[in-house]
GROMACS .gro file of C-alpha atoms in nm:
model
  276
    1UNK     CA    1   3.752  -0.374  -8.350
    2UNK     CA    2   3.731  -0.603  -8.643
    3UNK     CA    3   3.729  -0.980  -8.571
    4UNK     CA    4   4.101  -1.144  -8.713
    5UNK     CA    5   4.105  -1.373  -8.997
    6UNK     CA    6   4.127  -1.658  -8.778
    7UNK     CA    7   3.874  -1.573  -8.553
    8UNK     CA    8   3.658  -1.559  -8.859
    9UNK     CA    9   3.748  -1.879  -8.927
   10UNK     CA   10   3.620  -2.028  -8.628
   11UNK     CA   11   3.979  -2.019  -8.513
   12UNK     CA   12   4.173  -1.955  -8.205
   13UNK     CA   13   4.449  -1.662  -8.243
   14UNK     CA   14   4.716  -1.980  -8.225
   15UNK     CA   15   4.517  -2.142  -8.558
   16UNK     CA   16   4.321  -2.399  -8.317
   17UNK     CA   17   3.987  -2.444  -8.359
   18UNK     CA   18   3.778  -2.248  -8.095
   19UNK     CA   19   3.496  -2.432  -7.911
   20UNK     CA   20   3.172  -2.344  -8.139
   21UNK     CA   21   2.923  -2.302  -7.807
   22UNK     CA   22   2.877  -2.167  -7.460
   23UNK     CA   23   2.597  -2.168  -7.215
   24UNK     CA   24   2.522  -1.761  -7.253
   25UNK     CA   25   2.438  -1.863  -7.607
   26UNK     CA   26   2.148  -2.034  -7.571
   27UNK     CA   27   1.842  -1.887  -7.648
   28UNK     CA   28   1.565  -1.765  -7.411
   29UNK     CA   29   1.278  -1.982  -7.536
   30UNK     CA   30   1.524  -2.281  -7.523
   31UNK     CA   31   1.676  -2.229  -7.160
   32UNK     CA   32   1.370  -2.401  -6.993
   33UNK     CA   33   1.481  -2.726  -7.197
   34UNK     CA   34   1.829  -2.707  -7.108
   35UNK     CA   35   1.737  -2.681  -6.722
   36UNK     CA   36   1.508  -2.953  -6.750
   37UNK     CA   37   1.728  -3.183  -6.909
   38UNK     CA   38   2.015  -3.098  -6.667
   39UNK     CA   39   1.777  -3.238  -6.378
   40UNK     CA   40   1.670  -3.515  -6.611
   41UNK     CA   41   2.008  -3.643  -6.644
   42UNK     CA   42   2.127  -3.598  -6.293
   43UNK     CA   43   1.799  -3.770  -6.138
   44UNK     CA   44   1.859  -4.057  -6.342
   45UNK     CA   45   2.228  -4.085  -6.392
   46UNK     CA   46   2.394  -3.936  -6.074
   47UNK     CA   47   2.743  -3.906  -5.970
   48UNK     CA   48   2.827  -4.270  -5.937
   49UNK     CA   49   2.732  -4.330  -6.329
   50UNK     CA   50   2.749  -3.987  -6.475
   51UNK     CA   51   3.094  -3.805  -6.561
   52UNK     CA   52   2.983  -3.528  -6.738
   53UNK     CA   53   2.711  -3.423  -6.971
   54UNK     CA   54   2.731  -3.150  -7.270
   55UNK     CA   55   2.499  -2.985  -7.489
   56UNK     CA   56   2.597  -2.988  -7.881
   57UNK     CA   57   2.448  -2.845  -8.179
   58UNK     CA   58   2.211  -2.512  -8.268
   59UNK     CA   59   2.082  -2.441  -7.922
   60UNK     CA   60   2.426  -2.413  -7.734
   61UNK     CA   61   2.564  -2.253  -8.083
   62UNK     CA   62   2.291  -1.981  -8.000
   63UNK     CA   63   2.088  -2.048  -8.363
   64UNK     CA   64   1.792  -2.301  -8.303
   65UNK     CA   65   1.465  -2.196  -8.414
   66UNK     CA   66   1.187  -2.254  -8.184
   67UNK     CA   67   0.963  -2.558  -8.313
   68UNK     CA   68   1.217  -2.640  -8.544
   69UNK     CA   69   1.511  -2.725  -8.426
   70UNK     CA   70   1.625  -3.051  -8.163
   71UNK     CA   71   1.796  -3.094  -7.843
   72UNK     CA   72   2.144  -3.285  -7.885
   73UNK     CA   73   2.317  -3.422  -7.560
   74UNK     CA   74   2.609  -3.627  -7.541
   75UNK     CA   75   2.674  -3.839  -7.212
   76UNK     CA   76   3.034  -3.901  -7.056
   77UNK     CA   77   2.974  -4.219  -6.830
   78UNK     CA   78   3.239  -4.348  -6.574
   79UNK     CA   79   3.224  -4.680  -6.752
   80UNK     CA   80   3.069  -4.795  -7.104
   81UNK     CA   81   2.697  -4.744  -7.148
   82UNK     CA   82   2.467  -5.079  -7.092
   83UNK     CA   83   2.129  -5.140  -7.218
   84UNK     CA   84   1.960  -4.994  -6.864
   85UNK     CA   85   2.154  -4.665  -6.942
   86UNK     CA   86   2.059  -4.655  -7.301
   87UNK     CA   87   1.662  -4.728  -7.200
   88UNK     CA   88   1.683  -4.449  -6.955
   89UNK     CA   89   1.829  -4.188  -7.216
   90UNK     CA   90   1.517  -4.300  -7.427
   91UNK     CA   91   1.275  -4.235  -7.173
   92UNK     CA   92   1.427  -3.862  -7.079
   93UNK     CA   93   1.444  -3.807  -7.483
   94UNK     CA   94   1.040  -3.873  -7.460
   95UNK     CA   95   0.939  -3.710  -7.161
   96UNK     CA   96   1.143  -3.351  -7.343
   97UNK     CA   97   0.993  -3.391  -7.654
   98UNK     CA   98   0.645  -3.428  -7.480
   99UNK     CA   99   0.720  -3.135  -7.246
  100UNK     CA  100   0.866  -2.890  -7.477
  101UNK     CA  101   0.696  -2.767  -7.820
  102UNK     CA  102   1.005  -2.546  -7.842
  103UNK     CA  103   1.236  -2.847  -7.978
  104UNK     CA  104   1.122  -3.120  -8.239
  105UNK     CA  105   1.286  -3.432  -8.104
  106UNK     CA  106   1.583  -3.458  -7.894
  107UNK     CA  107   1.914  -3.724  -7.923
  108UNK     CA  108   2.152  -3.815  -7.620
  109UNK     CA  109   2.471  -3.989  -7.741
  110UNK     CA  110   2.629  -4.224  -7.441
  111UNK     CA  111   2.984  -4.311  -7.467
  112UNK     CA  112   3.208  -4.433  -7.157
  113UNK     CA  113   3.533  -4.158  -7.070
  114UNK     CA  114   3.757  -4.466  -7.199
  115UNK     CA  115   3.620  -4.435  -7.501
  116UNK     CA  116   3.606  -4.062  -7.526
  117UNK     CA  117   3.991  -4.044  -7.441
  118UNK     CA  118   4.146  -4.321  -7.601
  119UNK     CA  119   4.388  -4.279  -7.897
  120UNK     CA  120   4.179  -4.410  -8.148
  121UNK     CA  121   3.858  -4.135  -8.070
  122UNK     CA  122   4.134  -3.869  -8.054
  123UNK     CA  123   4.045  -3.721  -8.372
  124UNK     CA  124   3.701  -3.796  -8.380
  125UNK     CA  125   3.504  -3.798  -8.039
  126UNK     CA  126   3.744  -3.630  -7.853
  127UNK     CA  127   3.739  -3.376  -8.117
  128UNK     CA  128   3.403  -3.344  -8.120
  129UNK     CA  129   3.362  -3.302  -7.696
  130UNK     CA  130   3.642  -3.047  -7.692
  131UNK     CA  131   3.538  -2.839  -7.981
  132UNK     CA  132   3.238  -2.924  -8.057
  133UNK     CA  133   3.031  -2.996  -7.728
  134UNK     CA  134   2.928  -2.739  -7.428
  135UNK     CA  135   2.976  -2.855  -7.080
  136UNK     CA  136   2.637  -2.912  -6.902
  137UNK     CA  137   2.725  -3.114  -6.639
  138UNK     CA  138   3.045  -3.256  -6.412
  139UNK     CA  139   3.407  -3.193  -6.503
  140UNK     CA  140   3.457  -3.085  -6.877
  141UNK     CA  141   3.707  -3.343  -7.056
  142UNK     CA  142   3.839  -3.067  -7.308
  143UNK     CA  143   4.083  -3.016  -7.069
  144UNK     CA  144   4.205  -3.382  -7.112
  145UNK     CA  145   4.218  -3.360  -7.482
  146UNK     CA  146   4.487  -3.157  -7.733
  147UNK     CA  147   4.382  -2.854  -7.923
  148UNK     CA  148   4.273  -2.934  -8.269
  149UNK     CA  149   4.369  -2.766  -8.601
  150UNK     CA  150   4.205  -2.799  -8.911
  151UNK     CA  151   4.431  -3.061  -9.061
  152UNK     CA  152   4.379  -3.358  -9.330
  153UNK     CA  153   4.411  -3.592  -9.028
  154UNK     CA  154   4.110  -3.416  -8.833
  155UNK     CA  155   3.892  -3.452  -9.196
  156UNK     CA  156   4.004  -3.851  -9.255
  157UNK     CA  157   3.924  -3.927  -8.905
  158UNK     CA  158   3.590  -3.723  -8.884
  159UNK     CA  159   3.392  -3.833  -9.166
  160UNK     CA  160   3.627  -4.064  -9.381
  161UNK     CA  161   3.398  -4.316  -9.317
  162UNK     CA  162   3.091  -4.227  -9.532
  163UNK     CA  163   3.077  -4.544  -9.783
  164UNK     CA  164   3.022  -4.718  -9.490
  165UNK     CA  165   2.715  -4.486  -9.394
  166UNK     CA  166   2.543  -4.522  -9.752
  167UNK     CA  167   2.425  -4.870  -9.786
  168UNK     CA  168   2.273  -4.825  -9.408
  169UNK     CA  169   2.089  -4.474  -9.541
  170UNK     CA  170   1.929  -4.733  -9.809
  171UNK     CA  171   1.842  -4.976  -9.600
  172UNK     CA  172   1.693  -4.716  -9.360
  173UNK     CA  173   1.494  -4.511  -9.624
  174UNK     CA  174   1.316  -4.854  -9.719
  175UNK     CA  175   1.204  -4.929  -9.388
  176UNK     CA  176   1.094  -4.626  -9.244
  177UNK     CA  177   0.711  -4.661  -9.194
  178UNK     CA  178   0.638  -4.307  -9.031
  179UNK     CA  179   0.688  -3.978  -9.101
  180UNK     CA  180   0.874  -3.913  -8.777
  181UNK     CA  181   1.137  -4.175  -8.911
  182UNK     CA  182   1.127  -4.042  -9.268
  183UNK     CA  183   1.204  -3.650  -9.129
  184UNK     CA  184   1.460  -3.782  -8.886
  185UNK     CA  185   1.626  -3.999  -9.207
  186UNK     CA  186   1.662  -3.682  -9.407
  187UNK     CA  187   1.801  -3.483  -9.091
  188UNK     CA  188   2.063  -3.702  -9.042
  189UNK     CA  189   2.148  -3.775  -9.405
  190UNK     CA  190   2.156  -3.414  -9.531
  191UNK     CA  191   2.358  -3.318  -9.244
  192UNK     CA  192   2.619  -3.605  -9.292
  193UNK     CA  193   2.632  -3.516  -9.640
  194UNK     CA  194   2.685  -3.134  -9.568
  195UNK     CA  195   2.931  -3.202  -9.295
  196UNK     CA  196   3.122  -3.408  -9.520
  197UNK     CA  197   3.158  -3.184  -9.751
  198UNK     CA  198   3.277  -2.923  -9.595
  199UNK     CA  199   3.561  -3.127  -9.414
  200UNK     CA  200   3.656  -3.273  -9.788
  201UNK     CA  201   3.716  -2.900  -9.830
  202UNK     CA  202   3.847  -2.758  -9.448
  203UNK     CA  203   4.226  -2.809  -9.466
  204UNK     CA  204   4.266  -2.618  -9.788
  205UNK     CA  205   4.029  -2.355  -9.646
  206UNK     CA  206   4.189  -2.350  -9.319
  207UNK     CA  207   3.878  -2.315  -9.050
  208UNK     CA  208   3.620  -2.466  -8.886
  209UNK     CA  209   3.213  -2.396  -8.907
  210UNK     CA  210   2.915  -2.612  -8.788
  211UNK     CA  211   2.672  -2.399  -8.978
  212UNK     CA  212   2.510  -2.592  -9.289
  213UNK     CA  213   2.469  -2.317  -9.544
  214UNK     CA  214   2.783  -2.158  -9.484
  215UNK     CA  215   2.934  -2.568  -9.523
  216UNK     CA  216   2.759  -2.606  -9.834
  217UNK     CA  217   2.863  -2.250 -10.031
  218UNK     CA  218   3.238  -2.333  -9.914
  219UNK     CA  219   3.246  -2.666 -10.052
  220UNK     CA  220   3.085  -2.515 -10.365
  221UNK     CA  221   3.364  -2.276 -10.405
  222UNK     CA  222   3.589  -2.599 -10.434
  223UNK     CA  223   3.340  -2.797 -10.628
  224UNK     CA  224   3.117  -2.587 -10.829
  225UNK     CA  225   2.951  -2.854 -11.002
  226UNK     CA  226   2.853  -3.021 -10.691
  227UNK     CA  227   2.736  -2.700 -10.553
  228UNK     CA  228   2.358  -2.707 -10.603
  229UNK     CA  229   2.333  -3.042 -10.442
  230UNK     CA  230   2.538  -2.954 -10.152
  231UNK     CA  231   2.285  -2.650 -10.151
  232UNK     CA  232   1.970  -2.865 -10.110
  233UNK     CA  233   2.122  -3.145  -9.929
  234UNK     CA  234   2.191  -2.781  -9.684
  235UNK     CA  235   1.833  -2.685  -9.727
  236UNK     CA  236   1.718  -3.042  -9.631
  237UNK     CA  237   1.931  -3.082  -9.342
  238UNK     CA  238   1.803  -2.705  -9.176
  239UNK     CA  239   1.408  -2.807  -9.239
  240UNK     CA  240   1.371  -3.158  -9.282
  241UNK     CA  241   1.049  -3.327  -9.418
  242UNK     CA  242   0.850  -3.624  -9.507
  243UNK     CA  243   0.741  -3.497  -9.812
  244UNK     CA  244   0.779  -3.731 -10.076
  245UNK     CA  245   0.935  -3.486 -10.320
  246UNK     CA  246   1.215  -3.408 -10.077
  247UNK     CA  247   1.260  -3.798  -9.985
  248UNK     CA  248   1.302  -3.821 -10.368
  249UNK     CA  249   1.591  -3.561 -10.373
  250UNK     CA  250   1.722  -3.716 -10.085
  251UNK     CA  251   1.740  -4.040 -10.250
  252UNK     CA  252   1.909  -3.864 -10.542
  253UNK     CA  253   2.153  -3.758 -10.301
  254UNK     CA  254   2.264  -4.069 -10.144
  255UNK     CA  255   2.255  -4.218 -10.474
  256UNK     CA  256   2.485  -3.985 -10.662
  257UNK     CA  257   2.642  -3.694 -10.463
  258UNK     CA  258   2.665  -3.960 -10.182
  259UNK     CA  259   2.897  -4.195 -10.370
  260UNK     CA  260   3.127  -3.958 -10.531
  261UNK     CA  261   3.184  -3.748 -10.201
  262UNK     CA  262   3.283  -4.065 -10.039
  263UNK     CA  263   3.512  -4.151 -10.352
  264UNK     CA  264   3.664  -3.827 -10.336
  265UNK     CA  265   3.694  -3.797  -9.986
  266UNK     CA  266   3.888  -4.136  -9.999
  267UNK     CA  267   4.125  -3.963 -10.275
  268UNK     CA  268   4.209  -3.668 -10.076
  269UNK     CA  269   4.213  -3.771  -9.718
  270UNK     CA  270   4.278  -4.182  -9.702
  271UNK     CA  271   4.009  -4.400  -9.494
  272UNK     CA  272   3.916  -4.344  -9.126
  273UNK     CA  273   4.109  -4.570  -8.905
  274UNK     CA  274   3.859  -4.875  -8.845
  275UNK     CA  275   3.641  -4.892  -8.500
  276UNK     CA  276   3.588  -5.243  -8.356
   0.00000   0.00000   0.00000
């Protein structure tokens, strides 16, 4: 039976955004990494500190490539994260990266449960947990969050602060001293540009995707004059490099596509609510 139009656009049958990952979609090559991450987290934080943990990104979506994809984790702590919590996360990241060549780095985000469930984060971090994260440990916070639709409000609160990121990226580019730092910057900047481009057109398209290539192509339907730049960003996000030519192209995207995208986003959806 063919999928219904809503399902093809990343939506449930009622038009809400479907959760995009699942434990059974984790590729076999990454199963040992996920098992090790689960053990590290449980052993380091324990029930007294850790409410729940989640996978996100290409691994739970089933699209990860060994040797190129990174491991992405989000931790929901009973209280707001401390410096000790962050230091422990850094140690776990390093241990996983050393032990498993199939991942190109590991990253752990830490938040308090109160922050994740707050009204301010309802359409940003709350959406992220409910729709883009796959439960790994503990009770799932998605049950305490609403069902989400591809609205302008969701677009504004997820990516309506691109203008604030641009000067930070330029500073990081000037200060990056190693190939590892430059690759991480290239990956982060390129992915953020593509995802912002997609959420700019998301309400008009009426669906959700996290696929970088699909996001760039959908964006290009509405802004064909910028389609080439967005395809370049998507390619860089999938295969980041420290090559000077790639970094030069990234600078062009940051200095040209970035400011245009930020201004257009504000005009269409408005600015994201300020954070403390």
